[in-house]
Amino acid sequence: MPSFNGFVEKIEHLVCTATFAVMLFLTFVNVLSRFLLHMSLSFSEEIVTSLFVLASLAGASIAIRDRAHLGLDYFTSVASYTKQKFLAIVANVLGILMCCIIFYFGVYMVMGEYSSNQLSATMQWPEWIYGMTVPVGVGLLIYRYIYSIFEIVSGRDINFQEAGEAK
């Protein structure tokens, strides 16, 4: 039986693959339209911009999972094993706090767009559809940060070393 974490991993990859494929297709068609027909498909920019937000957040979630996000490890690499784990937990908690703030304001934004029946400029779609990319993407980030803390506490994260050891 697949785990929930494996399910989230598949969702992340599906979101990134689908959004990048749609973004690539729409941008390519828009470039062709400008070159051949001398007119821009303005709706494509609206959709691509929204998908870019979702793709960026899903990609950041994958980076958290793979421990590939940027970080300055000079100070943590010289710390003891216990301090490295503590600092990693603190960093993840700070990430969760930041994401909770973004999630709160993202939901607030979507509620405002929904209640005011705000429509997008070119396609006249409800703006809250585009706005939902923020809470959904940040939700993936929150899950990854929480799961990362779980791995550190349970000892399943092997990315820590004694001070002075080579990775």
Coordinates of C-alpha atoms in Angstrom, one line a residue:
M1 CA 0.0 0.0 0.0
P2 CA 1.5 3.3 -1.0
S3 CA 2.3 5.8 1.7
F4 CA 0.8 9.3 1.9
N5 CA 4.3 10.7 1.4
G6 CA 4.6 8.8 -1.9
F7 CA 1.2 10.1 -2.9
V8 CA 2.3 13.7 -2.2
E9 CA 5.5 13.0 -4.2
K10 CA 3.5 11.9 -7.2
I11 CA 1.3 15.0 -6.9
E12 CA 4.4 17.2 -6.8
H13 CA 5.8 15.7 -9.9
L14 CA 2.5 15.7 -11.7
V15 CA 1.9 19.4 -10.9
C16 CA 5.5 20.4 -12.0
T17 CA 5.3 18.3 -15.2
A18 CA 1.8 19.4 -16.2
T19 CA 2.4 23.1 -15.4
F20 CA 5.7 23.2 -17.2
A21 CA 4.2 21.4 -20.2
V22 CA 1.2 23.8 -20.4
M23 CA 3.5 26.8 -19.9
L24 CA 5.8 25.7 -22.6
F25 CA 3.0 25.0 -25.0
L26 CA 1.2 28.3 -24.4
T27 CA 4.4 30.3 -24.6
F28 CA 5.5 28.6 -27.8
V29 CA 2.1 29.1 -29.4
N30 CA 2.1 32.8 -28.3
V31 CA 5.6 33.3 -29.9
L32 CA 4.4 31.7 -33.1
S33 CA 1.3 33.8 -33.1
R34 CA 3.4 37.0 -32.7
F35 CA 5.8 36.0 -35.4
L36 CA 3.4 34.6 -38.0
L37 CA 0.2 36.6 -37.3
H38 CA 1.7 39.7 -35.7
M39 CA -0.7 39.5 -32.7
S40 CA -0.2 38.3 -29.1
L41 CA -2.4 35.8 -27.4
S42 CA -2.9 37.8 -24.2
F43 CA -4.8 35.0 -22.4
S44 CA -1.6 32.8 -22.6
E45 CA 0.3 35.3 -20.4
E46 CA -2.5 35.3 -17.8
I47 CA -2.4 31.5 -17.6
V48 CA 1.3 31.1 -17.7
T49 CA 1.9 33.6 -14.9
S50 CA -0.5 31.8 -12.7
L51 CA 1.0 28.4 -13.5
F52 CA 4.4 29.8 -12.8
V53 CA 3.5 30.5 -9.2
L54 CA 2.2 26.9 -8.7
A55 CA 5.2 25.4 -10.5
S56 CA 7.6 27.4 -8.3
L57 CA 5.9 26.4 -5.1
A58 CA 5.7 22.7 -6.1
G59 CA 9.4 22.8 -7.1
A60 CA 10.3 24.3 -3.8
S61 CA 8.4 21.5 -2.1
I62 CA 10.5 19.0 -4.1
A63 CA 13.6 20.8 -3.1
I64 CA 12.7 20.5 0.6
R65 CA 12.1 16.8 0.2
D66 CA 15.4 16.3 -1.6
R67 CA 17.3 18.6 0.7
A68 CA 18.3 20.6 -2.4
H69 CA 17.2 24.1 -1.2
L70 CA 19.8 26.7 -0.8
G71 CA 21.4 27.1 2.6
L72 CA 24.6 28.3 4.2
D73 CA 26.0 25.2 5.8
Y74 CA 29.4 26.7 6.9
F75 CA 28.3 27.1 10.5
T76 CA 26.2 24.0 10.7
S77 CA 28.9 21.8 9.2
V78 CA 31.3 22.6 12.1
A79 CA 28.6 22.1 14.7
S80 CA 28.1 18.8 16.5
Y81 CA 25.6 16.2 15.3
T82 CA 23.1 17.2 17.9
K83 CA 23.4 20.9 17.2
Q84 CA 23.0 20.2 13.4
K85 CA 19.8 18.4 14.1
F86 CA 18.5 21.2 16.4
L87 CA 19.4 23.9 13.8
A88 CA 17.7 21.9 11.0
I89 CA 14.5 21.6 13.2
V90 CA 14.6 25.4 13.9
A91 CA 15.1 26.1 10.2
N92 CA 12.1 23.9 9.3
V93 CA 9.9 25.5 12.0
L94 CA 10.8 29.0 10.7
G95 CA 9.9 27.7 7.2
I96 CA 6.5 26.5 8.5
L97 CA 5.9 29.9 10.2
M98 CA 6.7 31.7 7.0
C99 CA 4.5 29.4 5.0
C100 CA 1.6 29.7 7.4
I101 CA 1.8 33.5 7.0
I102 CA 1.7 33.2 3.2
F103 CA -1.1 30.6 3.5
Y104 CA -3.2 32.9 5.7
F105 CA -2.8 35.8 3.3
G106 CA -3.3 33.6 0.3
V107 CA -6.6 32.3 1.7
Y108 CA -7.6 35.8 2.6
M109 CA -6.8 36.9 -1.0
V110 CA -8.9 34.1 -2.5
M111 CA -11.8 34.8 -0.2
G112 CA -11.7 38.5 -1.2
E113 CA -11.6 37.6 -4.9
Y114 CA -14.4 35.1 -4.5
S115 CA -16.7 37.4 -2.5
S116 CA -16.2 40.4 -4.9
N117 CA -16.7 38.2 -8.0
Q118 CA -13.5 39.6 -9.3
L119 CA -12.7 38.5 -12.9
S120 CA -9.4 38.1 -14.7
A121 CA -8.5 40.8 -17.2
T122 CA -8.3 38.8 -20.4
M123 CA -10.2 35.6 -20.0
Q124 CA -12.9 36.9 -17.6
W125 CA -12.5 33.8 -15.4
P126 CA -13.0 34.2 -11.7
E127 CA -9.8 35.5 -10.2
W128 CA -10.0 33.1 -7.2
I129 CA -9.2 30.2 -9.6
Y130 CA -5.7 31.8 -10.2
G131 CA -5.4 32.8 -6.6
M132 CA -5.9 29.2 -5.4
T133 CA -2.4 28.4 -6.7
V134 CA -0.9 30.2 -3.6
P135 CA -2.7 28.3 -0.8
V136 CA -2.4 24.9 -2.7
G137 CA 1.3 25.4 -3.4
V138 CA 2.1 26.6 0.1
G139 CA 0.1 23.7 1.5
L140 CA 2.6 21.4 -0.2
L141 CA 5.5 23.3 1.4
I142 CA 4.0 23.1 4.9
Y143 CA 3.6 19.3 4.5
R144 CA 7.2 19.0 3.4
Y145 CA 8.5 21.0 6.3
I146 CA 6.5 19.0 8.8
Y147 CA 7.6 15.7 7.2
S148 CA 11.2 16.9 7.3
I149 CA 11.0 17.6 11.0
F150 CA 9.5 14.1 11.5
E151 CA 12.4 12.5 9.6
I152 CA 14.9 14.5 11.7
V153 CA 13.3 13.6 15.0
S154 CA 12.8 9.9 14.1
G155 CA 16.5 9.6 13.0
R156 CA 15.6 8.8 9.4
D157 CA 17.4 11.8 8.0
I158 CA 21.0 10.8 7.3
N159 CA 22.2 14.2 6.1
F160 CA 23.9 15.1 9.4
Q161 CA 27.5 14.4 10.3
E162 CA 29.9 14.9 13.1
A163 CA 31.9 18.1 12.9
G164 CA 34.9 17.8 10.6
E165 CA 33.6 14.7 8.8
A166 CA 33.4 14.7 5.1
K167 CA 30.0 14.1 3.5

